[in-house]
Steps between C-alpha positions, in 0.01 A plus 500: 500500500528161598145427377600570123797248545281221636166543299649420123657181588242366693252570210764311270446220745160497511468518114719212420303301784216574308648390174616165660198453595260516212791302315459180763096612424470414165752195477330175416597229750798270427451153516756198364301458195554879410882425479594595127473202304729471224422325160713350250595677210215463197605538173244617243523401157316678220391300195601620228237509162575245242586609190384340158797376300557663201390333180743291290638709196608254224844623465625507170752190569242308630447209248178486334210227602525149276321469259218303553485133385412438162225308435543162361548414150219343292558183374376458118435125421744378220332498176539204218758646254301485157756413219419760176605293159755765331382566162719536194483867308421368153640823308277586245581631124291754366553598132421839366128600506388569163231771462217475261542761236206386325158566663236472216239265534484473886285643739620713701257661771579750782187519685092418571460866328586398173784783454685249254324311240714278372788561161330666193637203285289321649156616444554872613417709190810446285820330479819449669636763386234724473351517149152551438469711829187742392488716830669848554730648725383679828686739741479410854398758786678264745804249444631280765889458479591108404703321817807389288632112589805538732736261317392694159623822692800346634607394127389868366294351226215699283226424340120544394203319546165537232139469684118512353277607774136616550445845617129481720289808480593571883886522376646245666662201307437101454536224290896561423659304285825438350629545132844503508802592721899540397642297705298263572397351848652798655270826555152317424371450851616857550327687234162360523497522863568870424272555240215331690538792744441816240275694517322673140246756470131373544305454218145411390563115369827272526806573270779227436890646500859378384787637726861435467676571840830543503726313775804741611741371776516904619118381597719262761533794782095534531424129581268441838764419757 
């Protein structure tokens, strides 16, 4: 009995002998330079990234840039001032323009081509006013419309105009002359500028013609514009 009461604290003993031991075992040996050395207090400061600064926005406020200089001016060398003599309007008085309302005897010609021979009082075949004409009247395939004088269709006035042409064997017309015209000086250009433009039927030899073309203001409206 008294062997159970002894034997479990002696092992206790023994154990935490044992444990003493191995702790004094394995502890490193303590000299003055092991003493815990204590170091000041380090602070550690992280740098922080740089950030790029925003770009300037032109605010709307913001005053716009000068204008840049202008450049400089061009001198232009003074010129000698040339004095201009003034000169006096002389007015001029111009009378009335008399027309010729008698056209026998000149020579009248409207062209190289020979379309107008001349006035038949003159040499053409007969008189002024016609007499001792021995030719005979055609019918043309093809009349050109007479290109009345503006002022003559401005006034309104009417008229006629008497020609002696030859008719060639091709048809086409020459040698136009004048015999008489009512008024006169008015519609002669006209009409033989017309009549040099007809056209007859063809025919084996020449043929001479009188025509009397009548001058109507109503032929106004169809004048080449």
């Amino acid at each position: 009995m008294t062997r159970w009461l002894v034997t479990p604290p002696a092992a206790l003993l023994i154990a935490l002998a044992l444990f003493l031991l191995m702790e004094w075992l394995i502890r490193p040996p303590q000299g003055p330079d092991d003493l815990l050395r204590v170091l000041p207090e380090v602070e550690v400061v992280r740098a922080t990234p740089e950030e790029e600064p925003p770009p300037d926005l032109a605010s709307p406020d913001a005053a716009p840039p000068p204008p840049p200089a202008a450049p400089p001016a061009l001198t232009r060398p003074d010129l000698p001032s040339v004095a201009v003599p003034a000169l006096d309007a002389v007015p001029l008085d111009v009378g009335p323009v008399a027309l010729p309302t008698r056209l026998a005897g000149s020579s009248l010609k409207l062209g190289s081509s020979g379309a107008f021979g001349g006035f038949a009082g003159g040499g053409g075949g007969g008189t002024g006013t016609g007499k001792g004409f021995s030719g005979r009247p055609l019918i043309p395939l093809s009349t050109a419309r007479p290109q009345m004088p503006e002022w003559a269709c401005k006034q309104g006035i009417r008229g006629w105009v008497e020609v002696v042409f030859t008719v060639l064997p091709t048809g086409k017309v020459t040698d136009v002359r004048l015999i008489d015209a009512d008024p006169r000086g008015v519609f002669e250009t006209a009409a033989i500028e017309s009549v040099a433009n007809w056209i007859y039927e063809s025919h084996d030899r020449a043929r001479e013609v009188k025509q009397r073309v009548e001058m109507d203001p109503a032929d106004c409206a169809y004048n080449w514009q």
